[in-house]
Amino acid sequence: MSKIDDLIVELCPGGVEYRCLVDIATINRGVRVVKAQLVDCGEYPVYQNCLMPLGYYTAKNRNAGTPFVISAGAAGDVGFCDTDFWAADDCLTVEGDGSIVDNRFIYHLLLWKQQYIYSKVRRASIPRLDRAVIENMKVPVPPLEVQREIVRVLDNFTFLSAELSAELSAELQARKKQYEYYRDTLLTFDNEIPMVSLKDIATDIYRGAGIKRDEVTEDGIPCVRYGEIYTTYNTWFKECVSHTKLEYVPSPKYFEHGDILFAITGESVEDIAKSVVYMGNEKCLAGGDIVVLKHNQNPRYMAHVLSTQNARTQKSRGKVKSKVVHSSVPSIESIEIPLPPLDVQKRYADVLDNFEIICNDLNIGLPAEIEARQKQYEYYRDALLTFAESGTIISRQTDRHTDRA
């Protein structure tokens, strides 16, 4: 039997009191600050309509260790700040009566009840959550000793999950750097391999046609919008994530198997003109601010060689850092790449695809492992808080995990 079971037997064998949060905690709406009053870096983070700080303010209105719930925007999201902070007017703070309930225990209770909280959010142009939902929510209130032991176990699970996430993220970055090193090394040739400009090997090159965000549909003609090249696709891809209707695009521009897509608008000089190769078999539409290049080379080789540091340096040459960075067809055409014979291109593409698969396998495994840890935390949270509510001792075959945590 774990320490929590012992405490329940000793302190609340017949069950625990079930109370509204308003009876054991002070629930306040934050105080409005305008964006002009905030700075990008400072001592007191400001939480407003999401769990990311809106900015920093010169004063605090809540002390460290206070749980809070977002009431507009990302309504229902639950946060906890380890430092002193400013709660703005779309943020509800929930400060427990220290003689009855521990603030960190309230935080885990709010996470436990989060699906219920989400169900009470009023869906409109801006989702909103009424303070009364939090005030009237009934929760189990075991003795403080039981609360603190539950918090210790659940915090350890949270810490272990965060630690795993950091380790796997570091491993992913290491794998990516390894792939980039071998790619750049492998595709750096001696003088016997000619350097050619994209203009010389292009059979056609043209810009796509604009597809607005509200013109993206569930089905229809597959399409790519320029922002997706930065956020969704890697070196090459077979299926489009977006679709649109032909009537939305008066002058459609298509791309097909093997074509290279360049995003010629972006936010970074270093990443401008990121390219991706389409390896699928459907005829797809290219959105605005995309340049399509057709060619007769090995498409997978082109995908890798245009991702090298040498190619990226050429893409960013002459570009000026500003809010929006632009490239152009002449700039794309001037990029020079090493071009071995087609059979050699295929061999290099096969090797680099294998390296990339190693990286992507970890990329797939990373969220899966983190999700498994999150489910483990949720299982113990639900079990432990249910025990506190009922006072019932339930045999757990996995006590050794709880004790270790």
GROMACS .gro file of C-alpha atoms in nm:
model
  405
    1MET     CA    1   0.000   0.000   0.000
    2SER     CA    2   0.140   0.343  -0.091
    3LYS     CA    3   0.189   0.633   0.147
    4ILE     CA    4  -0.126   0.796   0.006
    5ASP     CA    5  -0.330   0.486   0.088
    6ASP     CA    6  -0.191   0.490   0.444
    7LEU     CA    7  -0.280   0.857   0.485
    8ILE     CA    8  -0.633   0.801   0.354
    9VAL     CA    9  -0.684   0.512   0.600
   10GLU     CA   10  -0.551   0.722   0.885
   11LEU     CA   11  -0.704   1.064   0.810
   12CYS     CA   12  -1.020   1.010   0.603
   13PRO     CA   13  -1.124   0.642   0.605
   14GLY     CA   14  -1.492   0.727   0.555
   15GLY     CA   15  -1.448   0.964   0.263
   16VAL     CA   16  -1.371   1.333   0.217
   17GLU     CA   17  -1.575   1.648   0.201
   18TYR     CA   18  -1.692   1.759  -0.142
   19ARG     CA   19  -1.708   2.141  -0.167
   20CYS     CA   20  -1.754   2.421  -0.419
   21LEU     CA   21  -1.431   2.596  -0.510
   22VAL     CA   22  -1.576   2.933  -0.406
   23ASP     CA   23  -1.602   2.801  -0.049
   24ILE     CA   24  -1.233   2.712  -0.023
   25ALA     CA   25  -1.065   2.960  -0.259
   26THR     CA   26  -1.079   3.322  -0.365
   27ILE     CA   27  -1.161   3.349  -0.735
   28ASN     CA   28  -1.083   3.684  -0.895
   29ARG     CA   29  -1.085   3.826  -1.243
   30GLY     CA   30  -0.757   3.990  -1.335
   31VAL     CA   31  -0.697   4.358  -1.398
   32ARG     CA   32  -0.684   4.497  -1.750
   33VAL     CA   33  -0.362   4.631  -1.896
   34VAL     CA   34  -0.331   4.756  -2.254
   35LYS     CA   35  -0.068   4.626  -2.490
   36ALA     CA   36   0.101   4.967  -2.509
   37GLN     CA   37   0.189   4.931  -2.139
   38LEU     CA   38   0.376   4.603  -2.193
   39VAL     CA   39   0.737   4.531  -2.282
   40ASP     CA   40   0.890   4.227  -2.452
   41CYS     CA   41   1.111   4.138  -2.158
   42GLY     CA   42   1.065   4.215  -1.791
   43GLU     CA   43   1.008   4.085  -1.441
   44TYR     CA   44   0.633   4.020  -1.430
   45PRO     CA   45   0.471   3.816  -1.711
   46VAL     CA   46   0.117   3.914  -1.808
   47TYR     CA   47  -0.135   3.635  -1.868
   48GLN     CA   48  -0.440   3.737  -2.066
   49ASN     CA   49  -0.620   3.509  -2.312
   50CYS     CA   50  -0.379   3.215  -2.343
   51LEU     CA   51  -0.108   3.032  -2.150
   52MET     CA   52   0.170   3.222  -2.325
   53PRO     CA   53   0.253   3.560  -2.163
   54LEU     CA   54   0.114   3.854  -2.358
   55GLY     CA   55   0.419   4.055  -2.250
   56TYR     CA   56   0.571   4.189  -1.927
   57TYR     CA   57   0.455   4.461  -1.689
   58THR     CA   58   0.624   4.675  -1.425
   59ALA     CA   59   0.406   4.551  -1.137
   60LYS     CA   60   0.247   4.228  -1.014
   61ASN     CA   61  -0.102   4.158  -0.890
   62ARG     CA   62  -0.062   3.785  -0.811
   63ASN     CA   63   0.206   3.603  -0.617
   64ALA     CA   64   0.403   3.300  -0.731
   65GLY     CA   65   0.227   2.968  -0.698
   66THR     CA   66  -0.120   3.082  -0.803
   67PRO     CA   67  -0.328   2.866  -1.040
   68PHE     CA   68  -0.537   3.042  -1.304
   69VAL     CA   69  -0.796   2.971  -1.574
   70ILE     CA   70  -0.825   3.156  -1.905
   71SER     CA   71  -1.179   3.298  -1.941
   72ALA     CA   72  -1.171   3.434  -2.299
   73GLY     CA   73  -0.986   3.330  -2.611
   74ALA     CA   74  -0.827   2.998  -2.509
   75ALA     CA   75  -1.111   2.975  -2.255
   76GLY     CA   76  -1.082   2.684  -2.014
   77ASP     CA   77  -0.706   2.643  -2.038
   78VAL     CA   78  -0.549   2.598  -1.692
   79GLY     CA   79  -0.214   2.745  -1.591
   80PHE     CA   80   0.013   2.779  -1.291
   81CYS     CA   81   0.284   3.043  -1.249
   82ASP     CA   82   0.592   2.969  -1.038
   83THR     CA   83   0.687   3.338  -1.030
   84ASP     CA   84   0.502   3.657  -0.936
   85PHE     CA   85   0.286   3.770  -1.229
   86TRP     CA   86   0.014   4.001  -1.356
   87ALA     CA   87  -0.328   3.846  -1.424
   88ALA     CA   88  -0.514   4.048  -1.689
   89ASP     CA   89  -0.891   4.072  -1.721
   90ASP     CA   90  -0.943   3.754  -1.926
   91CYS     CA   91  -0.765   3.551  -1.660
   92LEU     CA   92  -0.934   3.405  -1.347
   93THR     CA   93  -0.702   3.339  -1.053
   94VAL     CA   94  -0.793   3.069  -0.800
   95GLU     CA   95  -0.613   3.124  -0.467
   96GLY     CA   96  -0.686   2.862  -0.205
   97ASP     CA   97  -0.739   2.914   0.166
   98GLY     CA   98  -0.405   2.779   0.285
   99SER     CA   99  -0.555   2.633   0.599
  100ILE     CA  100  -0.790   2.415   0.390
  101VAL     CA  101  -0.642   2.357   0.048
  102ASP     CA  102  -0.300   2.372  -0.121
  103ASN     CA  103  -0.273   2.590  -0.433
  104ARG     CA  104  -0.083   2.326  -0.626
  105PHE     CA  105  -0.354   2.074  -0.535
  106ILE     CA  106  -0.612   2.316  -0.681
  107TYR     CA  107  -0.407   2.328  -1.002
  108HIS     CA  108  -0.421   1.949  -1.039
  109LEU     CA  109  -0.793   1.954  -0.954
  110LEU     CA  110  -0.854   2.208  -1.231
  111LEU     CA  111  -0.665   1.990  -1.479
  112TRP     CA  112  -0.869   1.691  -1.359
  113LYS     CA  113  -1.189   1.885  -1.428
  114GLN     CA  114  -1.068   2.044  -1.751
  115GLN     CA  115  -1.299   1.857  -1.988
  116TYR     CA  116  -1.594   1.967  -1.773
  117ILE     CA  117  -1.465   2.326  -1.783
  118TYR     CA  118  -1.429   2.313  -2.162
  119SER     CA  119  -1.789   2.187  -2.191
  120LYS     CA  120  -1.909   2.506  -2.020
  121VAL     CA  121  -1.728   2.747  -2.254
  122ARG     CA  122  -1.966   2.962  -2.458
  123ARG     CA  123  -1.863   2.926  -2.821
  124ALA     CA  124  -1.884   3.253  -3.012
  125SER     CA  125  -1.650   3.473  -3.214
  126ILE     CA  126  -1.446   3.484  -2.892
  127PRO     CA  127  -1.501   3.176  -2.668
  128ARG     CA  128  -1.582   3.278  -2.310
  129LEU     CA  129  -1.605   3.109  -1.971
  130ASP     CA  130  -1.820   3.246  -1.687
  131ARG     CA  131  -1.655   3.281  -1.348
  132ALA     CA  132  -1.955   3.104  -1.193
  133VAL     CA  133  -1.850   2.781  -1.365
  134ILE     CA  134  -1.528   2.776  -1.163
  135GLU     CA  135  -1.689   2.908  -0.845
  136ASN     CA  136  -1.962   2.642  -0.837
  137MET     CA  137  -1.744   2.349  -0.941
  138LYS     CA  138  -1.745   2.084  -0.667
  139VAL     CA  139  -1.416   1.915  -0.584
  140PRO     CA  140  -1.292   1.670  -0.320
  141VAL     CA  141  -1.105   1.832  -0.031
  142PRO     CA  142  -0.901   1.570   0.157
  143PRO     CA  143  -0.681   1.667   0.456
  144LEU     CA  144  -0.378   1.881   0.370
  145GLU     CA  145  -0.134   1.593   0.434
  146VAL     CA  146  -0.314   1.385   0.171
  147GLN     CA  147  -0.323   1.679  -0.071
  148ARG     CA  148   0.050   1.739  -0.037
  149GLU     CA  149   0.137   1.375  -0.098
  150ILE     CA  150  -0.088   1.366  -0.406
  151VAL     CA  151   0.079   1.687  -0.529
  152ARG     CA  152   0.423   1.534  -0.472
  153VAL     CA  153   0.338   1.228  -0.683
  154LEU     CA  154   0.170   1.421  -0.965
  155ASP     CA  155   0.440   1.689  -0.976
  156ASN     CA  156   0.702   1.418  -1.011
  157PHE     CA  157   0.514   1.273  -1.307
  158THR     CA  158   0.496   1.623  -1.459
  159PHE     CA  159   0.869   1.674  -1.401
  160LEU     CA  160   0.959   1.337  -1.553
  161SER     CA  161   0.744   1.412  -1.859
  162ALA     CA  162   0.909   1.752  -1.905
  163GLU     CA  163   1.253   1.595  -1.862
  164LEU     CA  164   1.173   1.328  -2.122
  165SER     CA  165   1.042   1.590  -2.362
  166ALA     CA  166   1.363   1.793  -2.327
  167GLU     CA  167   1.581   1.483  -2.377
  168LEU     CA  168   1.392   1.365  -2.684
  169SER     CA  169   1.386   1.716  -2.831
  170ALA     CA  170   1.763   1.739  -2.785
  171GLU     CA  171   1.805   1.399  -2.951
  172LEU     CA  172   1.587   1.509  -3.240
  173GLN     CA  173   1.797   1.821  -3.290
  174ALA     CA  174   2.116   1.613  -3.277
  175ARG     CA  175   1.977   1.376  -3.541
  176LYS     CA  176   1.879   1.668  -3.764
  177LYS     CA  177   2.226   1.822  -3.734
  178GLN     CA  178   2.380   1.485  -3.816
  179TYR     CA  179   2.163   1.454  -4.126
  180GLU     CA  180   2.246   1.811  -4.234
  181TYR     CA  181   2.618   1.749  -4.185
  182TYR     CA  182   2.618   1.432  -4.397
  183ARG     CA  183   2.393   1.590  -4.658
  184ASP     CA  184   2.616   1.895  -4.697
  185THR     CA  185   2.933   1.684  -4.695
  186LEU     CA  186   2.796   1.431  -4.942
  187LEU     CA  187   2.677   1.701  -5.181
  188THR     CA  188   3.004   1.897  -5.177
  189PHE     CA  189   3.188   1.780  -5.487
  190ASP     CA  190   3.530   1.833  -5.638
  191ASN     CA  191   3.570   2.022  -5.962
  192GLU     CA  192   3.483   1.720  -6.176
  193ILE     CA  193   3.110   1.771  -6.102
  194PRO     CA  194   2.976   2.074  -6.295
  195MET     CA  195   2.790   2.357  -6.121
  196VAL     CA  196   2.481   2.465  -6.311
  197SER     CA  197   2.221   2.734  -6.252
  198LEU     CA  198   1.857   2.642  -6.207
  199LYS     CA  199   1.778   2.858  -6.510
  200ASP     CA  200   1.984   2.622  -6.725
  201ILE     CA  201   1.802   2.307  -6.613
  202ALA     CA  202   1.449   2.445  -6.578
  203THR     CA  203   1.207   2.332  -6.849
  204ASP     CA  204   0.956   2.585  -6.712
  205ILE     CA  205   0.934   2.822  -6.418
  206TYR     CA  206   0.634   3.029  -6.308
  207ARG     CA  207   0.450   3.174  -6.010
  208GLY     CA  208   0.139   3.023  -5.855
  209ALA     CA  209  -0.199   3.193  -5.813
  210GLY     CA  210  -0.340   3.322  -5.484
  211ILE     CA  211  -0.550   3.091  -5.266
  212LYS     CA  212  -0.694   3.267  -4.961
  213ARG     CA  213  -0.725   3.102  -4.621
  214ASP     CA  214  -1.106   3.101  -4.642
  215GLU     CA  215  -1.086   2.932  -4.984
  216VAL     CA  216  -0.929   2.618  -4.837
  217THR     CA  217  -1.186   2.337  -4.831
  218GLU     CA  218  -1.218   1.984  -4.690
  219ASP     CA  219  -1.215   1.831  -5.037
  220GLY     CA  220  -1.167   1.941  -5.395
  221ILE     CA  221  -0.842   2.000  -5.585
  222PRO     CA  222  -0.523   1.941  -5.380
  223CYS     CA  223  -0.328   2.262  -5.328
  224VAL     CA  224  -0.030   2.410  -5.144
  225ARG     CA  225  -0.024   2.758  -4.990
  226TYR     CA  226   0.320   2.915  -4.945
  227GLY     CA  227   0.313   2.915  -4.563
  228GLU     CA  228   0.269   2.536  -4.561
  229ILE     CA  229   0.610   2.497  -4.724
  230TYR     CA  230   0.762   2.641  -4.406
  231THR     CA  231   0.536   2.474  -4.151
  232THR     CA  232   0.407   2.146  -4.296
  233TYR     CA  233   0.635   1.993  -4.555
  234ASN     CA  234   0.993   1.873  -4.517
  235THR     CA  235   1.222   1.784  -4.809
  236TRP     CA  236   0.963   1.618  -5.030
  237PHE     CA  237   0.601   1.507  -4.995
  238LYS     CA  238   0.339   1.292  -5.167
  239GLU     CA  239   0.006   1.435  -5.048
  240CYS     CA  240  -0.126   1.788  -5.001
  241VAL     CA  241  -0.281   1.875  -4.667
  242SER     CA  242  -0.511   2.140  -4.823
  243HIS     CA  243  -0.773   2.149  -5.097
  244THR     CA  244  -0.970   2.418  -5.275
  245LYS     CA  245  -1.238   2.461  -5.542
  246LEU     CA  246  -1.144   2.549  -5.898
  247GLU     CA  247  -1.398   2.833  -5.902
  248TYR     CA  248  -1.195   3.010  -5.631
  249VAL     CA  249  -0.889   3.035  -5.857
  250PRO     CA  250  -0.959   3.232  -6.178
  251SER     CA  251  -0.612   3.165  -6.325
  252PRO     CA  252  -0.504   2.828  -6.185
  253LYS     CA  253  -0.138   2.732  -6.182
  254TYR     CA  254  -0.068   2.362  -6.148
  255PHE     CA  255   0.224   2.150  -6.034
  256GLU     CA  256   0.281   1.777  -6.087
  257HIS     CA  257   0.509   1.489  -5.991
  258GLY     CA  258   0.872   1.596  -5.952
  259ASP     CA  259   0.811   1.971  -5.959
  260ILE     CA  260   0.994   2.194  -5.710
  261LEU     CA  261   0.799   2.451  -5.507
  262PHE     CA  262   0.974   2.759  -5.364
  263ALA     CA  263   0.810   2.986  -5.104
  264ILE     CA  264   0.918   3.336  -5.213
  265THR     CA  265   0.766   3.523  -4.917
  266GLY     CA  266   0.868   3.463  -4.558
  267GLU     CA  267   0.964   3.612  -4.224
  268SER     CA  268   1.330   3.512  -4.217
  269VAL     CA  269   1.625   3.590  -4.444
  270GLU     CA  270   1.782   3.256  -4.346
  271ASP     CA  271   1.477   3.051  -4.451
  272ILE     CA  272   1.349   3.253  -4.747
  273ALA     CA  273   1.276   3.052  -5.064
  274LYS     CA  274   1.254   2.724  -4.872
  275SER     CA  275   1.189   2.456  -5.130
  276VAL     CA  276   1.005   2.125  -5.132
  277VAL     CA  277   0.955   1.866  -5.407
  278TYR     CA  278   0.620   1.706  -5.486
  279MET     CA  279   0.644   1.328  -5.532
  280GLY     CA  280   0.272   1.251  -5.557
  281ASN     CA  281   0.075   1.165  -5.869
  282GLU     CA  282  -0.219   1.409  -5.859
  283LYS     CA  283  -0.232   1.739  -6.043
  284CYS     CA  284  -0.229   2.012  -5.775
  285LEU     CA  285  -0.269   2.388  -5.751
  286ALA     CA  286   0.014   2.620  -5.643
  287GLY     CA  287  -0.091   2.914  -5.427
  288GLY     CA  288   0.034   3.268  -5.450
  289ASP     CA  289   0.393   3.352  -5.347
  290ILE     CA  290   0.503   3.009  -5.470
  291VAL     CA  291   0.740   2.958  -5.763
  292VAL     CA  292   0.705   2.626  -5.948
  293LEU     CA  293   1.013   2.490  -6.126
  294LYS     CA  294   0.985   2.201  -6.371
  295HIS     CA  295   1.294   2.000  -6.472
  296ASN     CA  296   1.422   1.663  -6.599
  297GLN     CA  297   1.656   1.580  -6.308
  298ASN     CA  298   1.607   1.330  -6.024
  299PRO     CA  299   1.347   1.507  -5.809
  300ARG     CA  300   1.462   1.360  -5.477
  301TYR     CA  301   1.821   1.465  -5.551
  302MET     CA  302   1.696   1.815  -5.629
  303ALA     CA  303   1.506   1.821  -5.302
  304HIS     CA  304   1.818   1.743  -5.099
  305VAL     CA  305   2.065   1.959  -5.290
  306LEU     CA  306   1.836   2.263  -5.265
  307SER     CA  307   1.823   2.218  -4.885
  308THR     CA  308   2.201   2.237  -4.837
  309GLN     CA  309   2.364   2.527  -4.659
  310ASN     CA  310   2.523   2.633  -4.988
  311ALA     CA  311   2.182   2.658  -5.157
  312ARG     CA  312   2.026   2.834  -4.857
  313THR     CA  313   2.308   3.091  -4.859
  314GLN     CA  314   2.239   3.164  -5.225
  315LYS     CA  315   1.864   3.193  -5.159
  316SER     CA  316   1.920   3.455  -4.890
  317ARG     CA  317   2.189   3.651  -5.074
  318GLY     CA  318   2.100   4.018  -5.106
  319LYS     CA  319   1.786   3.985  -4.895
  320VAL     CA  320   1.723   4.247  -4.627
  321LYS     CA  321   1.593   4.153  -4.283
  322SER     CA  322   1.250   4.307  -4.227
  323LYS     CA  323   0.902   4.206  -4.117
  324VAL     CA  324   0.843   4.036  -4.454
  325VAL     CA  325   1.121   3.899  -4.677
  326HIS     CA  326   1.070   3.843  -5.050
  327SER     CA  327   1.243   3.646  -5.323
  328SER     CA  328   1.170   3.631  -5.698
  329VAL     CA  329   1.189   3.416  -6.010
  330PRO     CA  330   1.523   3.570  -6.126
  331SER     CA  331   1.668   3.509  -5.778
  332ILE     CA  332   1.558   3.143  -5.789
  333GLU     CA  333   1.692   3.098  -6.142
  334SER     CA  334   2.039   3.221  -6.040
  335ILE     CA  335   2.093   2.948  -5.775
  336GLU     CA  336   2.377   2.716  -5.871
  337ILE     CA  337   2.391   2.349  -5.771
  338PRO     CA  338   2.626   2.057  -5.840
  339LEU     CA  339   2.471   1.831  -6.104
  340PRO     CA  340   2.614   1.478  -6.144
  341PRO     CA  341   2.468   1.230  -6.396
  342LEU     CA  342   2.117   1.097  -6.328
  343ASP     CA  343   2.233   0.757  -6.203
  344VAL     CA  344   2.464   0.927  -5.951
  345GLN     CA  345   2.186   1.163  -5.848
  346LYS     CA  346   1.967   0.862  -5.766
  347ARG     CA  347   2.236   0.698  -5.552
  348TYR     CA  348   2.287   1.017  -5.350
  349ALA     CA  349   1.911   1.063  -5.311
  350ASP     CA  350   1.871   0.706  -5.180
  351VAL     CA  351   2.143   0.754  -4.919
  352LEU     CA  352   2.007   1.088  -4.801
  353ASP     CA  353   1.650   0.960  -4.790
  354ASN     CA  354   1.768   0.688  -4.552
  355PHE     CA  355   1.936   0.945  -4.326
  356GLU     CA  356   1.622   1.155  -4.326
  357ILE     CA  357   1.405   0.856  -4.238
  358ILE     CA  358   1.614   0.802  -3.924
  359CYS     CA  359   1.544   1.161  -3.823
  360ASN     CA  360   1.174   1.141  -3.910
  361ASP     CA  361   1.129   0.813  -3.721
  362LEU     CA  362   1.239   0.990  -3.404
  363ASN     CA  363   1.018   1.283  -3.496
  364ILE     CA  364   0.721   1.046  -3.509
  365GLY     CA  365   0.824   0.871  -3.188
  366LEU     CA  366   0.878   1.193  -2.995
  367PRO     CA  367   0.513   1.305  -2.966
  368ALA     CA  368   0.401   0.944  -2.916
  369GLU     CA  369   0.630   0.896  -2.617
  370ILE     CA  370   0.537   1.231  -2.467
  371GLU     CA  371   0.167   1.148  -2.516
  372ALA     CA  372   0.221   0.816  -2.336
  373ARG     CA  373   0.376   0.999  -2.038
  374GLN     CA  374   0.088   1.248  -2.038
  375LYS     CA  375  -0.164   0.961  -2.031
  376GLN     CA  376   0.031   0.806  -1.745
  377TYR     CA  377   0.006   1.133  -1.550
  378GLU     CA  378  -0.367   1.157  -1.627
  379TYR     CA  379  -0.425   0.799  -1.513
  380TYR     CA  380  -0.262   0.858  -1.175
  381ARG     CA  381  -0.421   1.201  -1.138
  382ASP     CA  382  -0.769   1.058  -1.200
  383ALA     CA  383  -0.704   0.761  -0.972
  384LEU     CA  384  -0.554   0.963  -0.688
  385LEU     CA  385  -0.817   1.235  -0.694
  386THR     CA  386  -1.095   0.978  -0.715
  387PHE     CA  387  -0.949   0.804  -0.406
  388ALA     CA  388  -0.947   1.136  -0.224
  389GLU     CA  389  -1.308   1.197  -0.318
  390SER     CA  390  -1.444   0.857  -0.212
  391GLY     CA  391  -1.206   0.760   0.064
  392THR     CA  392  -1.205   0.409  -0.082
  393ILE     CA  393  -0.881   0.214  -0.090
  394ILE     CA  394  -0.846   0.057  -0.434
  395SER     CA  395  -0.577  -0.202  -0.497
  396ARG     CA  396  -0.328  -0.077  -0.757
  397GLN     CA  397  -0.094  -0.318  -0.930
  398THR     CA  398   0.126  -0.026  -1.033
  399ASP     CA  399   0.195   0.109  -0.682
  400ARG     CA  400   0.569   0.072  -0.742
  401HIS     CA  401   0.547   0.345  -1.011
  402THR     CA  402   0.363   0.576  -0.771
  403ASP     CA  403   0.612   0.515  -0.492
  404ARG     CA  404   0.906   0.571  -0.725
  405ALA     CA  405   0.756   0.897  -0.850
   0.00000   0.00000   0.00000
